Coordinates of C-alpha atoms in Angstrom, one line a residue:
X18 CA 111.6 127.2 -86.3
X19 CA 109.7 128.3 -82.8
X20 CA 107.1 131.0 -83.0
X21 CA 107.1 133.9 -80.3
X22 CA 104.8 133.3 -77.2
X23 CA 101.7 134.9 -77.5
X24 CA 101.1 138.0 -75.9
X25 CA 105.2 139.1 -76.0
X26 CA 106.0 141.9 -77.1
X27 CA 106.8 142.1 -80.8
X28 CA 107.9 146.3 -81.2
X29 CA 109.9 148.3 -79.0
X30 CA 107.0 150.6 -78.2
X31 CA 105.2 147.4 -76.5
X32 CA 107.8 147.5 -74.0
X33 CA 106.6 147.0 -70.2
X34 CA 106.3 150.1 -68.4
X35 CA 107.6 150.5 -64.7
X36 CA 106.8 151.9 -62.0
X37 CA 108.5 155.1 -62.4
X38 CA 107.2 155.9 -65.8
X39 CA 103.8 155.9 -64.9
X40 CA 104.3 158.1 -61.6
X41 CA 105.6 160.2 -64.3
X42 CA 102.2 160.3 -66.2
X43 CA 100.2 160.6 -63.6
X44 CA 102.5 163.6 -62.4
X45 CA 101.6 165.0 -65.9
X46 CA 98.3 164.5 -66.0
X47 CA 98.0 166.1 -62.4
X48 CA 99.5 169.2 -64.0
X49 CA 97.3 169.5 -67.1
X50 CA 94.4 169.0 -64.9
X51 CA 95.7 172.2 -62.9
X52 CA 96.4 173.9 -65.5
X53 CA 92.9 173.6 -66.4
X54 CA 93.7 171.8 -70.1
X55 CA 91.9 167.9 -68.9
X56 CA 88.7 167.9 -67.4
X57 CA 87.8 166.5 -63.9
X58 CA 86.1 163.5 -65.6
X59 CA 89.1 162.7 -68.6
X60 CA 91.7 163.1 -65.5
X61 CA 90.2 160.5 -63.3
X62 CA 89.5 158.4 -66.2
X63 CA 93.2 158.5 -67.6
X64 CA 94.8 158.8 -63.9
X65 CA 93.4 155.0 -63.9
X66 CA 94.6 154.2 -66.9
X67 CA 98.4 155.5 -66.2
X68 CA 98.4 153.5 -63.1
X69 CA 96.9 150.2 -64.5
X70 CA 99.2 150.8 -67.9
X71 CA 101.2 147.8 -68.7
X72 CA 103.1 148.8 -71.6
X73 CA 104.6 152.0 -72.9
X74 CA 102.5 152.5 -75.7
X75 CA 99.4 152.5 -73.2
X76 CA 101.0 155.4 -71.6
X77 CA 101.8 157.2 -74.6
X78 CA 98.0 156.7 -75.5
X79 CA 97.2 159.1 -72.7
X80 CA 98.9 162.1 -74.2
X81 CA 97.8 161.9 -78.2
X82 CA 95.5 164.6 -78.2
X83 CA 97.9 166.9 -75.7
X84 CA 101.7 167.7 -76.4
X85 CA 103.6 165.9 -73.4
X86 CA 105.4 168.0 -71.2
X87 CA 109.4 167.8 -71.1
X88 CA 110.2 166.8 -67.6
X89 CA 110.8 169.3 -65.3
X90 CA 109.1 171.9 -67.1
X91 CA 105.0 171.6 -65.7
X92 CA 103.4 173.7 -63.5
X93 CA 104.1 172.0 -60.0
X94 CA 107.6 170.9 -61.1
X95 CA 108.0 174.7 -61.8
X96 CA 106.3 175.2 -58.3
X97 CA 108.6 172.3 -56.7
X98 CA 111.6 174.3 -58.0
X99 CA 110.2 178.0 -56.4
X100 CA 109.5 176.3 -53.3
X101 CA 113.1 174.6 -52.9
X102 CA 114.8 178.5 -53.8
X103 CA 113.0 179.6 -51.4
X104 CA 113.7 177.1 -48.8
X105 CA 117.6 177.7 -49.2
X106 CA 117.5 181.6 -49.3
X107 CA 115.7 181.1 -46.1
X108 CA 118.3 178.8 -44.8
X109 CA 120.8 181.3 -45.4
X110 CA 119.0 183.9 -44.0
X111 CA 118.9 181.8 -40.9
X112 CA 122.0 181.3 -41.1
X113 CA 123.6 184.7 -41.2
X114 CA 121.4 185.7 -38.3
X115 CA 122.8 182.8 -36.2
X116 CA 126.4 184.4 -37.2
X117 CA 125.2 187.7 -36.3
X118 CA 123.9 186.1 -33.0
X119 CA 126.8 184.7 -32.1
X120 CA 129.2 187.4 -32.8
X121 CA 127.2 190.3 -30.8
X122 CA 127.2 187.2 -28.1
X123 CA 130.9 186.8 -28.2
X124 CA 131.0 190.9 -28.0
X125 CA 129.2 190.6 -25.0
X126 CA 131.5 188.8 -23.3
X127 CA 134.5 190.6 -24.8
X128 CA 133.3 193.6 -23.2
X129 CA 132.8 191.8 -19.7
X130 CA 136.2 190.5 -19.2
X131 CA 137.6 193.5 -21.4
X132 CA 136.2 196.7 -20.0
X133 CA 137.1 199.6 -21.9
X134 CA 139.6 201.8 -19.9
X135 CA 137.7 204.8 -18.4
X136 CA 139.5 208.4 -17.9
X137 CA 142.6 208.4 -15.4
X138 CA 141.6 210.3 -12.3
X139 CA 144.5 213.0 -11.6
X140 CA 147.1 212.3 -9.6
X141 CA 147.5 215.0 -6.6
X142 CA 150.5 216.7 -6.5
X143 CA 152.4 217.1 -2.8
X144 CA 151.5 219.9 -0.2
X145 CA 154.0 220.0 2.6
X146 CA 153.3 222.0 6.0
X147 CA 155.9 224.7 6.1
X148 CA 158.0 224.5 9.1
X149 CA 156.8 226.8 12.1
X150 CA 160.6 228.2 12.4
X151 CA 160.8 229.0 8.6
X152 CA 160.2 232.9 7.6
X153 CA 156.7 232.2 6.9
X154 CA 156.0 232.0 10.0
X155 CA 153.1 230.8 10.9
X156 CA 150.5 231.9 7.8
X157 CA 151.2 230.4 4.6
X158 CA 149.5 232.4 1.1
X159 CA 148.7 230.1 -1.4
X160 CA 147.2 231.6 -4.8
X161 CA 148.2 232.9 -8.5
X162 CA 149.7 235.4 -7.7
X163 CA 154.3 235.6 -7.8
X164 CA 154.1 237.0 -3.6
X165 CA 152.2 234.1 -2.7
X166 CA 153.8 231.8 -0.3
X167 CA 152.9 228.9 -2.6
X168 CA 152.3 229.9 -6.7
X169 CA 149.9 227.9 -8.1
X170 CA 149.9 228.6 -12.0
X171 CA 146.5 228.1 -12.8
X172 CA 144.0 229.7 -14.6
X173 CA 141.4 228.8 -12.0
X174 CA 143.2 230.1 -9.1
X175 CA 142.8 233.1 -7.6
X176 CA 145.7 235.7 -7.6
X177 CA 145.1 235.3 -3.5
X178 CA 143.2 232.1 -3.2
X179 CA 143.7 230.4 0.3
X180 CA 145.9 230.4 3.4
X181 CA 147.1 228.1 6.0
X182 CA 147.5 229.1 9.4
X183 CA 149.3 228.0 13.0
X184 CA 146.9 227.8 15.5
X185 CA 146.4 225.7 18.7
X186 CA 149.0 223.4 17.4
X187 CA 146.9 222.8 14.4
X188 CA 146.7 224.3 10.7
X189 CA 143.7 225.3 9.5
X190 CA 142.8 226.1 6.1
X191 CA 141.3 229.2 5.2
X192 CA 139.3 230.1 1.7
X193 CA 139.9 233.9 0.8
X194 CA 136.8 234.5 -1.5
X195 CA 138.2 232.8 -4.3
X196 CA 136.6 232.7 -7.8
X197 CA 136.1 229.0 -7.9
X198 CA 136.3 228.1 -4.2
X199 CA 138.7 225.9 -1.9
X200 CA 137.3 221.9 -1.1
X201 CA 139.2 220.1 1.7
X202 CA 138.0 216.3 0.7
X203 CA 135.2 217.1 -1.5
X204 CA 133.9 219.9 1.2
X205 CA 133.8 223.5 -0.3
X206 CA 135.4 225.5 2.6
X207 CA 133.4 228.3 4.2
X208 CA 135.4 228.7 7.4
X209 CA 138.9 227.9 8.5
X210 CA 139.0 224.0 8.7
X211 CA 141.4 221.9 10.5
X212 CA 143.8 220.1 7.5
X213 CA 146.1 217.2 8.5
X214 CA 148.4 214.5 6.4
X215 CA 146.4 212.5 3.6
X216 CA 144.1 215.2 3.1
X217 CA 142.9 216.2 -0.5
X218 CA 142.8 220.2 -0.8
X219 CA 141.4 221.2 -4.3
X220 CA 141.9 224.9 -5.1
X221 CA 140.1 225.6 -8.1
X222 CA 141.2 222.4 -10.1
X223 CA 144.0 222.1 -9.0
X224 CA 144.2 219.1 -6.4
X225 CA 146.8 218.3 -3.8
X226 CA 147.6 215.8 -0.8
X227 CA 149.0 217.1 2.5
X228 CA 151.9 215.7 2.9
X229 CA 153.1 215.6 6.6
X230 CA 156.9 217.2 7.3
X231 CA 158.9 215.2 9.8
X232 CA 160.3 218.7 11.1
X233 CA 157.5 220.0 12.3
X234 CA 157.1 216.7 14.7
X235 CA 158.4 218.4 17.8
X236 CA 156.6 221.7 17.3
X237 CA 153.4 219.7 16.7
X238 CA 154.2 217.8 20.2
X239 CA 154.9 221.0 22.1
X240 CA 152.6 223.1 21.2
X241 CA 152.4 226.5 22.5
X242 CA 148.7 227.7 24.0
X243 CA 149.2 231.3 22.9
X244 CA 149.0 230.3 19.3
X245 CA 145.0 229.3 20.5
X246 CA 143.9 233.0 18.8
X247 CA 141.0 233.7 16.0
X248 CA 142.3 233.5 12.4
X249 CA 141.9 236.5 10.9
X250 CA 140.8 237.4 7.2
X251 CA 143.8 239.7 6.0
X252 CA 146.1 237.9 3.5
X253 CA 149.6 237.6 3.9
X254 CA 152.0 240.6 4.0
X255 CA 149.1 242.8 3.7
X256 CA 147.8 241.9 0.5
X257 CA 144.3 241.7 2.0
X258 CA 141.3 239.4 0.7
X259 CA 141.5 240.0 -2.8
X260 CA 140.6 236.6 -5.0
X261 CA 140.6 238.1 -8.9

């Protein structure tokens, strides 16, 4: 019967140790020396042991006279584990503020291409010359009030606001002291002004074009030089200059 080679391993516990087993006691024994329970001089003496061990049982020696850690539970393993929460909170941090990025970015260019509609500018409303051989005549009342030639219902009109009249073959607009004044294309008027087609008049707030009227052509054309006379102030049919 053949007898076992000397120096072969006769109990489990002489088993050879690897590599990774005694990384894993020198890993321990770095943690009880941190925690302060090995001095410096038993921790460099049994760090040389652990990495020169050959068998289990030599490892095992290392810990008799301190309970061995389960693994994952020492000090920098407990540190390891803080570190890598931290480390993926702060990913996701990142991450979210790279969404955030990217969505005010996308905003930003939403709002370039996209404008947001601003208010609609008001649309003038027609104002037509009257024609010289209508009843009128040749002065035109504009204002609040019902005997005005043309009745603007507005609260910022005044009862007699304005007047057009004939002259030199020309109308010319005339403010009559009006509350909130009369602007010929932005201008307030102070005098009588000449007006022609495509003009903006604005009396008060309310706004209008000047339209041109095709039947006043001729009388335009043939214009008669005794209508060259200074505009007076008085208001039509004697109403006077009264604005309220």
């Amino acid at each position: 019967m053949g007898g076992s080679s000397a120096g072969a391993p006769t109990n489990p516990e002489a088993i050879r140790a690897s590599n990774e087993e005694r990384e894993e006691a020198a890993s321990e024994l770095g943690e009880l020396f941190a925690e302060g329970r090995l001095s410096h001089e038993t921790f460099m003496r049994r760090m040389d042991e652990a990495l020169g061990a050959r068998d289990r049982r030599q490892l095992d020696g290392l810990f008799t006279d301190v309970p061995r850690r389960r693994p994952g539970t020492g000090t920098l393993a407990a540190l390891r584990a803080s570190l890598s929460r931290r480390a993926a909170r702060g990913s996701a941090l990142l991450a979210a503020e790279a969404d955030a990025l990217a969505d005010a970015v996308r905003s930003s260019f939403r709002g370039r291409s996209d404008p947001a509609p601003g208010p609609v500018p008001p649309v003038p409303a027609p104002l037509y010359f009257p024609p010289t051989a209508s009843p009128v005549g040749r002065r035109y009342s504009i204002g609040r009030d019902s005997r005005c030639d043309l009745l603007i219902e507005d609260t910022t009109v005044s009862r007699w606001h304005a007047r057009l009249e004939r002259a030199a073959g020309r109308w010319l607009l005339t403010d009559l002291g009006s509350t909130n004044g009369t602007r010929l294309n932005g201008w307030r008027v102070g005098q009588p002004v000449p007006v022609q087609a495509g003009d903006l008049v604005t009396f008060g707030s309310a706004l209008f074009v000047v339209c041109p009227d095709d039947r006043d052509a001729a009388e335009r054309d043939t214009a008669d030089p005794r209508d060259a006379r200074d505009v007076g102030p008085a208001a039509p049919g004697g109403a006077g200059s009264e604005s309220g």
